[in-house]
Amino acid sequence: MGGSGTQPDRGAQLLRHDGCTDVVVHNGPGDRGVDVTEVTADGCSIVVQCKSFAPYRPVWSGELQKFLGASSIQHRADVALFVATASFAPEARAIAETYGITLVDRAHLEKWSAGVPLPVLKQQSPGREKGPKSQRLVATSGPAQRIG
C-alpha cells in the first residue's frame, strides 16, 4: 500500500489521519479476514481489509465474499473498507455494491495517501446518526456512488 510498514499498518495510519481513533491492527493468520478495526466516537464500527497485489492482478469476487462474511457476520461492522493496490474485478464490484462495501482501489489509495479523505469516513463524524448499510458510498474507479 505504499509508504513504510505493513499494509495494515499503513491502513491504520490513514484511518488515524482521517480522524479515526481506537484503531487496532490485526496482523497474521489469526486476523479472521480483517486487518484493521476501529470504533468512532459516535459508536460506528469500521473494519478494513488490506491487499497488496500487482497492478495487473485484480481483486476477485472470492476475496470480497470472504471479507463480506468477516465484516458483517464476525464483526457486525457499520462500515467495511476493502483497500487494494490493484483494481477490482467486475464481479467483486458487484458484491461491494450489493452489500455496501467501500472499495479503495490503487487510484483512490494514492489520493487517500496524498491527504484526500475518504467520503465514507467523513460521513462517520461524531453526532451523526448511523444510516442503513444500503446508504453507504462505494468508491470505484469512477465517481463515488450511493448504494440503495
Tab-separated table of N, CA and C in Angstrom:
chain	number	residue	atom	x	y	z
A	1	MET	N	0.818	-1.193	0.000
A	1	MET	CA	0.000	0.000	0.000
A	1	MET	C	0.859	1.252	0.000
A	2	GLY	N	2.099	1.109	-0.231
A	2	GLY	CA	2.956	2.286	-0.286
A	2	GLY	C	3.350	2.744	1.102
A	3	GLY	N	4.405	3.538	1.193
A	3	GLY	CA	4.859	4.024	2.482
A	3	GLY	C	5.607	2.950	3.232
A	4	SER	N	5.947	3.240	4.470
A	4	SER	CA	6.697	2.278	5.266
A	4	SER	C	5.753	1.424	6.085
A	5	GLY	N	6.251	0.266	6.524
A	5	GLY	CA	5.455	-0.620	7.349
A	5	GLY	C	4.611	-1.562	6.519
A	6	THR	N	3.810	-2.376	7.219
A	6	THR	CA	2.961	-3.340	6.537
A	6	THR	C	1.712	-2.657	5.974
A	7	GLN	N	1.004	-3.353	5.099
A	7	GLN	CA	-0.215	-2.779	4.548
A	7	GLN	C	-1.228	-2.432	5.639
A	8	PRO	N	-1.500	-3.338	6.591
A	8	PRO	CA	-2.441	-2.954	7.657
A	8	PRO	C	-1.959	-1.766	8.481
A	9	ASP	N	-0.651	-1.684	8.743
A	9	ASP	CA	-0.130	-0.537	9.494
A	9	ASP	C	-0.369	0.754	8.730
A	10	ARG	N	-0.152	0.722	7.413
A	10	ARG	CA	-0.380	1.914	6.581
A	10	ARG	C	-1.871	2.253	6.563
A	11	GLY	N	-2.731	1.245	6.469
A	11	GLY	CA	-4.176	1.484	6.525
A	11	GLY	C	-4.588	2.131	7.826
A	12	ALA	N	-4.022	1.657	8.932
A	12	ALA	CA	-4.318	2.241	10.248
A	12	ALA	C	-3.850	3.688	10.309
A	13	GLN	N	-2.687	3.951	9.748
A	13	GLN	CA	-2.159	5.320	9.726
A	13	GLN	C	-3.088	6.247	8.945
A	14	LEU	N	-3.596	5.785	7.811
A	14	LEU	CA	-4.517	6.606	7.011
A	14	LEU	C	-5.830	6.842	7.752
A	15	LEU	N	-6.331	5.826	8.446
A	15	LEU	CA	-7.549	5.994	9.241
A	15	LEU	C	-7.347	7.044	10.322
A	16	ARG	N	-6.220	6.973	11.017
A	16	ARG	CA	-5.934	7.960	12.067
A	16	ARG	C	-5.831	9.362	11.480
A	17	HIS	N	-5.215	9.471	10.311
A	17	HIS	CA	-5.087	10.776	9.650
A	17	HIS	C	-6.457	11.367	9.349
A	18	ASP	N	-7.440	10.512	9.049
A	18	ASP	CA	-8.802	10.968	8.767
A	18	ASP	C	-9.630	11.150	10.032
A	19	GLY	N	-9.002	11.097	11.202
A	19	GLY	CA	-9.696	11.395	12.445
A	19	GLY	C	-10.238	10.202	13.199
A	20	CYS	N	-9.965	9.003	12.743
A	20	CYS	CA	-10.439	7.816	13.444
A	20	CYS	C	-9.582	7.567	14.680
A	21	THR	N	-10.206	7.057	15.718
A	21	THR	CA	-9.496	6.734	16.951
A	21	THR	C	-9.757	5.273	17.275
A	22	ASP	N	-9.114	4.782	18.306
A	22	ASP	CA	-9.286	3.393	18.741
A	22	ASP	C	-9.027	2.427	17.582
A	23	VAL	N	-7.968	2.693	16.803
A	23	VAL	CA	-7.605	1.879	15.650
A	23	VAL	C	-6.730	0.721	16.121
A	24	VAL	N	-7.101	-0.506	15.755
A	24	VAL	CA	-6.363	-1.706	16.145
A	24	VAL	C	-5.979	-2.473	14.893
A	25	VAL	N	-4.689	-2.828	14.776
A	25	VAL	CA	-4.198	-3.619	13.650
A	25	VAL	C	-4.180	-5.085	14.053
A	26	HIS	N	-4.770	-5.932	13.220
A	26	HIS	CA	-4.804	-7.382	13.430
A	26	HIS	C	-3.989	-8.014	12.316
A	27	ASN	N	-2.767	-8.388	12.599
A	27	ASN	CA	-1.885	-8.958	11.583
A	27	ASN	C	-1.802	-10.474	11.703
A	28	GLY	N	-1.560	-11.115	10.578
A	28	GLY	CA	-1.222	-12.525	10.598
A	28	GLY	C	-2.387	-13.448	10.397
A	29	PRO	N	-2.109	-14.738	10.575
A	29	PRO	CA	-3.110	-15.769	10.268
A	29	PRO	C	-4.336	-15.742	11.172
A	30	GLY	N	-4.262	-15.139	12.335
A	30	GLY	CA	-5.407	-15.096	13.238
A	30	GLY	C	-6.274	-13.864	13.091
A	31	ASP	N	-6.122	-13.117	11.974
A	31	ASP	CA	-6.871	-11.858	11.840
A	31	ASP	C	-8.329	-12.062	11.442
A	32	ARG	N	-8.705	-13.296	11.094
A	32	ARG	CA	-10.085	-13.633	10.736
A	32	ARG	C	-10.637	-12.779	9.599
A	33	GLY	N	-9.788	-12.449	8.639
A	33	GLY	CA	-10.248	-11.762	7.436
A	33	GLY	C	-10.361	-10.258	7.543
A	34	VAL	N	-9.926	-9.690	8.655
A	34	VAL	CA	-9.983	-8.245	8.845
A	34	VAL	C	-8.624	-7.792	9.373
A	35	ASP	N	-8.017	-6.810	8.704
A	35	ASP	CA	-6.691	-6.341	9.091
A	35	ASP	C	-6.713	-5.216	10.113
A	36	VAL	N	-7.729	-4.362	10.064
A	36	VAL	CA	-7.802	-3.207	10.957
A	36	VAL	C	-9.250	-3.047	11.429
A	37	THR	N	-9.427	-2.769	12.727
A	37	THR	CA	-10.751	-2.428	13.256
A	37	THR	C	-10.658	-1.070	13.934
A	38	GLU	N	-11.793	-0.394	13.984
A	38	GLU	CA	-11.836	0.944	14.562
A	38	GLU	C	-13.259	1.222	15.006
A	39	VAL	N	-13.423	1.963	16.080
A	39	VAL	CA	-14.732	2.421	16.526
A	39	VAL	C	-14.663	3.939	16.631
A	40	THR	N	-15.599	4.621	15.991
A	40	THR	CA	-15.606	6.081	16.007
A	40	THR	C	-16.206	6.592	17.316
A	41	ALA	N	-16.080	7.874	17.543
A	41	ALA	CA	-16.604	8.494	18.763
A	41	ALA	C	-18.112	8.308	18.881
A	42	ASP	N	-18.800	8.225	17.737
A	42	ASP	CA	-20.251	8.057	17.787
A	42	ASP	C	-20.669	6.589	17.755
A	43	GLY	N	-19.705	5.674	17.913
A	43	GLY	CA	-20.026	4.263	18.037
A	43	GLY	C	-20.083	3.478	16.746
A	44	CYS	N	-19.739	4.077	15.624
A	44	CYS	CA	-19.707	3.346	14.351
A	44	CYS	C	-18.469	2.462	14.306
A	45	SER	N	-18.661	1.219	13.944
A	45	SER	CA	-17.515	0.314	13.828
A	45	SER	C	-17.084	0.230	12.364
A	46	ILE	N	-15.767	0.274	12.160
A	46	ILE	CA	-15.181	0.216	10.827
A	46	ILE	C	-14.208	-0.952	10.802
A	47	VAL	N	-14.284	-1.774	9.751
A	47	VAL	CA	-13.317	-2.844	9.545
A	47	VAL	C	-12.669	-2.650	8.182
A	48	VAL	N	-11.385	-3.016	8.103
A	48	VAL	CA	-10.616	-2.806	6.881
A	48	VAL	C	-9.859	-4.077	6.531
A	49	GLN	N	-9.896	-4.433	5.264
A	49	GLN	CA	-9.043	-5.494	4.733
A	49	GLN	C	-8.088	-4.843	3.749
A	50	CYS	N	-6.789	-5.113	3.880
A	50	CYS	CA	-5.764	-4.520	3.019
A	50	CYS	C	-5.101	-5.612	2.197
A	51	LYS	N	-5.022	-5.409	0.885
A	51	LYS	CA	-4.380	-6.372	-0.009
A	51	LYS	C	-3.392	-5.653	-0.907
A	52	SER	N	-2.194	-6.218	-1.010
A	52	SER	CA	-1.170	-5.679	-1.891
A	52	SER	C	-0.982	-6.653	-3.047
A	53	PHE	N	-1.527	-6.296	-4.204
A	53	PHE	CA	-1.434	-7.119	-5.403
A	53	PHE	C	-0.701	-6.359	-6.490
A	54	ALA	N	-0.132	-7.092	-7.428
A	54	ALA	CA	0.460	-6.465	-8.607
A	54	ALA	C	-0.645	-5.727	-9.361
A	55	PRO	N	-0.309	-4.600	-10.002
A	55	PRO	CA	-1.331	-3.795	-10.677
A	55	PRO	C	-2.136	-4.552	-11.733
A	56	TYR	N	-1.545	-5.581	-12.326
A	56	TYR	CA	-2.241	-6.340	-13.381
A	56	TYR	C	-3.167	-7.415	-12.819
A	57	ARG	N	-3.134	-7.668	-11.508
A	57	ARG	CA	-3.940	-8.725	-10.888
A	57	ARG	C	-5.085	-8.090	-10.093
A	58	PRO	N	-6.304	-8.127	-10.619
A	58	PRO	CA	-7.416	-7.509	-9.877
A	58	PRO	C	-7.828	-8.327	-8.655
A	59	VAL	N	-8.530	-7.673	-7.765
A	59	VAL	CA	-9.138	-8.362	-6.626
A	59	VAL	C	-10.367	-9.085	-7.155
A	60	TRP	N	-10.451	-10.372	-6.887
A	60	TRP	CA	-11.549	-11.192	-7.403
A	60	TRP	C	-12.709	-11.252	-6.419
A	61	SER	N	-13.825	-11.759	-6.908
A	61	SER	CA	-15.045	-11.812	-6.100
A	61	SER	C	-14.896	-12.678	-4.853
A	62	GLY	N	-14.118	-13.749	-4.928
A	62	GLY	CA	-13.938	-14.620	-3.761
A	62	GLY	C	-13.360	-13.883	-2.567
A	63	GLU	N	-12.442	-12.965	-2.846
A	63	GLU	CA	-11.841	-12.189	-1.758
A	63	GLU	C	-12.881	-11.259	-1.123
A	64	LEU	N	-13.764	-10.701	-1.952
A	64	LEU	CA	-14.834	-9.846	-1.410
A	64	LEU	C	-15.850	-10.682	-0.637
A	65	GLN	N	-16.133	-11.891	-1.111
A	65	GLN	CA	-17.078	-12.755	-0.406
A	65	GLN	C	-16.570	-13.098	0.986
A	66	LYS	N	-15.276	-13.427	1.102
A	66	LYS	CA	-14.698	-13.730	2.420
A	66	LYS	C	-14.777	-12.506	3.332
A	67	PHE	N	-14.423	-11.344	2.788
A	67	PHE	CA	-14.451	-10.122	3.583
A	67	PHE	C	-15.875	-9.768	3.993
A	68	LEU	N	-16.831	-9.994	3.122
A	68	LEU	CA	-18.232	-9.734	3.452
A	68	LEU	C	-18.637	-10.529	4.689
A	69	GLY	N	-18.287	-11.801	4.709
A	69	GLY	CA	-18.607	-12.623	5.879
A	69	GLY	C	-17.917	-12.125	7.132
A	70	ALA	N	-16.641	-11.809	7.003
A	70	ALA	CA	-15.884	-11.338	8.167
A	70	ALA	C	-16.419	-10.015	8.680
A	71	SER	N	-16.716	-9.089	7.771
A	71	SER	CA	-17.144	-7.752	8.198
A	71	SER	C	-18.564	-7.742	8.745
A	72	SER	N	-19.456	-8.494	8.124
A	72	SER	CA	-20.853	-8.422	8.548
A	72	SER	C	-21.220	-9.457	9.606
A	73	ILE	N	-20.722	-10.668	9.501
A	73	ILE	CA	-21.098	-11.718	10.447
A	73	ILE	C	-20.202	-11.694	11.688
A	74	GLN	N	-18.890	-11.750	11.477
A	74	GLN	CA	-17.980	-11.811	12.626
A	74	GLN	C	-17.875	-10.487	13.373
A	75	HIS	N	-17.802	-9.382	12.630
A	75	HIS	CA	-17.562	-8.085	13.270
A	75	HIS	C	-18.797	-7.191	13.338
A	76	ARG	N	-19.831	-7.490	12.583
A	76	ARG	CA	-21.048	-6.666	12.540
A	76	ARG	C	-20.714	-5.190	12.347
A	77	ALA	N	-19.851	-4.940	11.363
A	77	ALA	CA	-19.340	-3.589	11.128
A	77	ALA	C	-20.387	-2.679	10.496
A	78	ASP	N	-20.321	-1.406	10.866
A	78	ASP	CA	-21.153	-0.388	10.228
A	78	ASP	C	-20.567	0.024	8.885
A	79	VAL	N	-19.239	0.041	8.802
A	79	VAL	CA	-18.544	0.408	7.567
A	79	VAL	C	-17.488	-0.642	7.289
A	80	ALA	N	-17.458	-1.131	6.057
A	80	ALA	CA	-16.462	-2.107	5.623
A	80	ALA	C	-15.654	-1.511	4.476
A	81	LEU	N	-14.331	-1.429	4.651
A	81	LEU	CA	-13.429	-0.898	3.625
A	81	LEU	C	-12.535	-2.022	3.123
A	82	PHE	N	-12.462	-2.186	1.821
A	82	PHE	CA	-11.516	-3.126	1.222
A	82	PHE	C	-10.528	-2.297	0.424
A	83	VAL	N	-9.277	-2.253	0.896
A	83	VAL	CA	-8.247	-1.413	0.313
A	83	VAL	C	-7.263	-2.301	-0.440
A	84	ALA	N	-6.992	-1.957	-1.706
A	84	ALA	CA	-6.090	-2.781	-2.515
A	84	ALA	C	-5.186	-1.918	-3.383
A	85	THR	N	-4.022	-2.450	-3.683
A	85	THR	CA	-3.071	-1.771	-4.562
A	85	THR	C	-3.335	-2.119	-6.022
A	86	ALA	N	-4.498	-2.633	-6.307
A	86	ALA	CA	-4.877	-3.039	-7.667
A	86	ALA	C	-6.318	-2.610	-7.918
A	87	SER	N	-6.846	-3.012	-9.049
A	87	SER	CA	-8.247	-2.739	-9.370
A	87	SER	C	-9.119	-3.881	-8.843
A	88	PHE	N	-10.414	-3.768	-9.047
A	88	PHE	CA	-11.366	-4.784	-8.620
A	88	PHE	C	-12.058	-5.367	-9.843
A	89	ALA	N	-12.173	-6.680	-9.876
A	89	ALA	CA	-12.875	-7.352	-10.967
A	89	ALA	C	-14.351	-6.949	-10.941
A	90	PRO	N	-15.017	-6.974	-12.100
A	90	PRO	CA	-16.443	-6.584	-12.133
A	90	PRO	C	-17.315	-7.341	-11.136
A	91	GLU	N	-17.070	-8.632	-10.953
A	91	GLU	CA	-17.872	-9.416	-10.006
A	91	GLU	C	-17.625	-8.949	-8.565
A	92	ALA	N	-16.388	-8.568	-8.272
A	92	ALA	CA	-16.069	-8.047	-6.940
A	92	ALA	C	-16.775	-6.713	-6.710
A	93	ARG	N	-16.792	-5.857	-7.725
A	93	ARG	CA	-17.507	-4.573	-7.615
A	93	ARG	C	-19.000	-4.803	-7.386
A	94	ALA	N	-19.546	-5.791	-8.055
A	94	ALA	CA	-20.981	-6.087	-7.898
A	94	ALA	C	-21.295	-6.500	-6.462
A	95	ILE	N	-20.442	-7.320	-5.874
A	95	ILE	CA	-20.645	-7.726	-4.477
A	95	ILE	C	-20.564	-6.505	-3.564
A	96	ALA	N	-19.571	-5.660	-3.795
A	96	ALA	CA	-19.416	-4.457	-2.975
A	96	ALA	C	-20.640	-3.552	-3.088
A	97	GLU	N	-21.127	-3.360	-4.290
A	97	GLU	CA	-22.299	-2.502	-4.484
A	97	GLU	C	-23.537	-3.087	-3.836
A	98	THR	N	-23.708	-4.392	-3.932
A	98	THR	CA	-24.879	-5.044	-3.352
A	98	THR	C	-24.885	-4.967	-1.834
A	99	TYR	N	-23.714	-5.129	-1.216
A	99	TYR	CA	-23.645	-5.243	0.239
A	99	TYR	C	-23.023	-4.037	0.945
A	100	GLY	N	-22.736	-2.963	0.212
A	100	GLY	CA	-22.280	-1.734	0.845
A	100	GLY	C	-20.841	-1.741	1.318
A	101	ILE	N	-19.981	-2.489	0.660
A	101	ILE	CA	-18.557	-2.469	0.988
A	101	ILE	C	-17.920	-1.326	0.213
A	102	THR	N	-17.133	-0.519	0.885
A	102	THR	CA	-16.421	0.573	0.229
A	102	THR	C	-15.114	0.032	-0.335
A	103	LEU	N	-14.936	0.171	-1.642
A	103	LEU	CA	-13.721	-0.282	-2.308
A	103	LEU	C	-12.772	0.891	-2.490
A	104	VAL	N	-11.517	0.667	-2.137
A	104	VAL	CA	-10.477	1.661	-2.356
A	104	VAL	C	-9.436	1.008	-3.254
A	105	ASP	N	-9.461	1.367	-4.535
A	105	ASP	CA	-8.519	0.795	-5.491
A	105	ASP	C	-7.228	1.599	-5.500
A	106	ARG	N	-6.300	1.223	-6.365
A	106	ARG	CA	-4.977	1.865	-6.408
A	106	ARG	C	-5.077	3.385	-6.570
A	107	ALA	N	-5.916	3.847	-7.502
A	107	ALA	CA	-6.043	5.292	-7.749
A	107	ALA	C	-6.573	6.016	-6.511
A	108	HIS	N	-7.604	5.463	-5.865
A	108	HIS	CA	-8.155	6.090	-4.660
A	108	HIS	C	-7.177	5.980	-3.495
A	109	LEU	N	-6.431	4.888	-3.425
A	109	LEU	CA	-5.432	4.740	-2.371
A	109	LEU	C	-4.350	5.805	-2.498
A	110	GLU	N	-3.917	6.087	-3.719
A	110	GLU	CA	-2.914	7.135	-3.931
A	110	GLU	C	-3.447	8.494	-3.495
A	111	LYS	N	-4.704	8.787	-3.809
A	111	LYS	CA	-5.311	10.056	-3.385
A	111	LYS	C	-5.437	10.113	-1.866
A	112	TRP	N	-5.892	9.005	-1.258
A	112	TRP	CA	-6.049	8.940	0.195
A	112	TRP	C	-4.687	9.134	0.866
A	113	SER	N	-3.653	8.492	0.323
A	113	SER	CA	-2.305	8.629	0.863
A	113	SER	C	-1.773	10.054	0.737
A	114	ALA	N	-2.261	10.773	-0.288
A	114	ALA	CA	-1.831	12.163	-0.507
A	114	ALA	C	-2.625	13.152	0.349
A	115	GLY	N	-3.570	12.661	1.155
A	115	GLY	CA	-4.285	13.537	2.070
A	115	GLY	C	-5.741	13.794	1.739
A	116	VAL	N	-6.260	13.220	0.643
A	116	VAL	CA	-7.676	13.380	0.308
A	116	VAL	C	-8.478	12.395	1.165
A	117	PRO	N	-9.353	12.880	2.050
A	117	PRO	CA	-10.094	11.970	2.932
A	117	PRO	C	-11.104	11.129	2.162
A	118	LEU	N	-11.377	9.944	2.677
A	118	LEU	CA	-12.405	9.091	2.090
A	118	LEU	C	-13.776	9.622	2.485
A	119	PRO	N	-14.687	9.802	1.521
A	119	PRO	CA	-16.020	10.318	1.853
A	119	PRO	C	-16.753	9.487	2.906
A	120	VAL	N	-16.607	8.171	2.856
A	120	VAL	CA	-17.330	7.323	3.805
A	120	VAL	C	-16.851	7.565	5.232
A	121	LEU	N	-15.591	7.963	5.419
A	121	LEU	CA	-15.096	8.273	6.766
A	121	LEU	C	-15.585	9.632	7.226
A	122	LYS	N	-15.724	10.563	6.315
A	122	LYS	CA	-16.265	11.883	6.664
A	122	LYS	C	-17.713	11.759	7.111
A	123	GLN	N	-18.434	10.774	6.575
A	123	GLN	CA	-19.833	10.571	6.966
A	123	GLN	C	-19.949	10.040	8.386
A	124	GLN	N	-18.875	9.475	8.921
A	124	GLN	CA	-18.916	8.854	10.241
A	124	GLN	C	-18.464	9.809	11.339
A	125	SER	N	-18.773	11.097	11.196
A	125	SER	CA	-18.338	12.080	12.176
A	125	SER	C	-19.178	11.990	13.442
A	126	PRO	N	-18.617	12.453	14.581
A	126	PRO	CA	-19.353	12.398	15.843
A	126	PRO	C	-20.696	13.110	15.739
A	127	GLY	N	-21.708	12.518	16.354
A	127	GLY	CA	-23.033	13.111	16.368
A	127	GLY	C	-23.885	12.732	15.169
A	128	ARG	N	-23.307	12.060	14.183
A	128	ARG	CA	-24.063	11.658	13.004
A	128	ARG	C	-24.784	10.355	13.314
A	129	GLU	N	-26.043	10.309	12.916
A	129	GLU	CA	-26.772	9.065	13.095
A	129	GLU	C	-26.236	8.027	12.148
A	130	LYS	N	-26.170	6.796	12.615
A	130	LYS	CA	-25.743	5.714	11.747
A	130	LYS	C	-26.864	5.434	10.766
A	131	GLY	N	-26.534	5.467	9.491
A	131	GLY	CA	-27.511	5.170	8.462
A	131	GLY	C	-27.510	3.695	8.134
A	132	PRO	N	-28.515	3.259	7.378
A	132	PRO	CA	-28.542	1.854	6.982
A	132	PRO	C	-27.357	1.541	6.072
A	133	LYS	N	-26.909	0.310	6.124
A	133	LYS	CA	-25.766	-0.091	5.324
A	133	LYS	C	-26.007	0.132	3.845
A	134	SER	N	-27.247	0.122	3.411
A	134	SER	CA	-27.540	0.306	1.993
A	134	SER	C	-27.337	1.752	1.545
A	135	GLN	N	-27.003	2.658	2.456
A	135	GLN	CA	-26.809	4.057	2.098
A	135	GLN	C	-25.336	4.454	2.065
A	136	ARG	N	-24.420	3.493	2.128
A	136	ARG	CA	-23.000	3.808	2.115
A	136	ARG	C	-22.530	4.195	0.730
A	137	LEU	N	-21.436	4.947	0.696
A	137	LEU	CA	-20.793	5.280	-0.573
A	137	LEU	C	-19.793	4.210	-0.929
A	138	VAL	N	-19.707	3.886	-2.196
A	138	VAL	CA	-18.733	2.925	-2.673
A	138	VAL	C	-17.810	3.652	-3.628
A	139	ALA	N	-16.527	3.680	-3.319
A	139	ALA	CA	-15.545	4.312	-4.207
A	139	ALA	C	-15.195	3.338	-5.315
A	140	THR	N	-15.326	3.758	-6.524
A	140	THR	CA	-14.952	2.944	-7.669
A	140	THR	C	-13.964	3.730	-8.494
A	141	SER	N	-13.580	3.192	-9.638
A	141	SER	CA	-12.647	3.942	-10.484
A	141	SER	C	-13.331	5.140	-11.090
A	142	GLY	N	-14.638	5.204	-11.027
A	142	GLY	CA	-15.400	6.388	-11.442
A	142	GLY	C	-15.776	7.170	-10.207
A	143	PRO	N	-16.772	8.052	-10.309
A	143	PRO	CA	-17.198	8.809	-9.126
A	143	PRO	C	-17.840	7.896	-8.087
A	144	ALA	N	-17.817	8.328	-6.842
A	144	ALA	CA	-18.439	7.558	-5.774
A	144	ALA	C	-19.930	7.426	-6.054
A	145	GLN	N	-20.492	6.288	-5.699
A	145	GLN	CA	-21.904	6.026	-5.957
A	145	GLN	C	-22.604	5.732	-4.652
A	146	ARG	N	-23.807	6.280	-4.495
A	146	ARG	CA	-24.620	5.964	-3.328
A	146	ARG	C	-25.362	4.665	-3.609
A	147	ILE	N	-25.326	3.776	-2.637
A	147	ILE	CA	-25.968	2.479	-2.774
A	147	ILE	C	-27.367	2.558	-2.170
A	148	GLY	N	-28.318	1.888	-2.805
A	148	GLY	CA	-29.661	1.791	-2.244
A	148	GLY	C	-30.642	2.752	-2.817
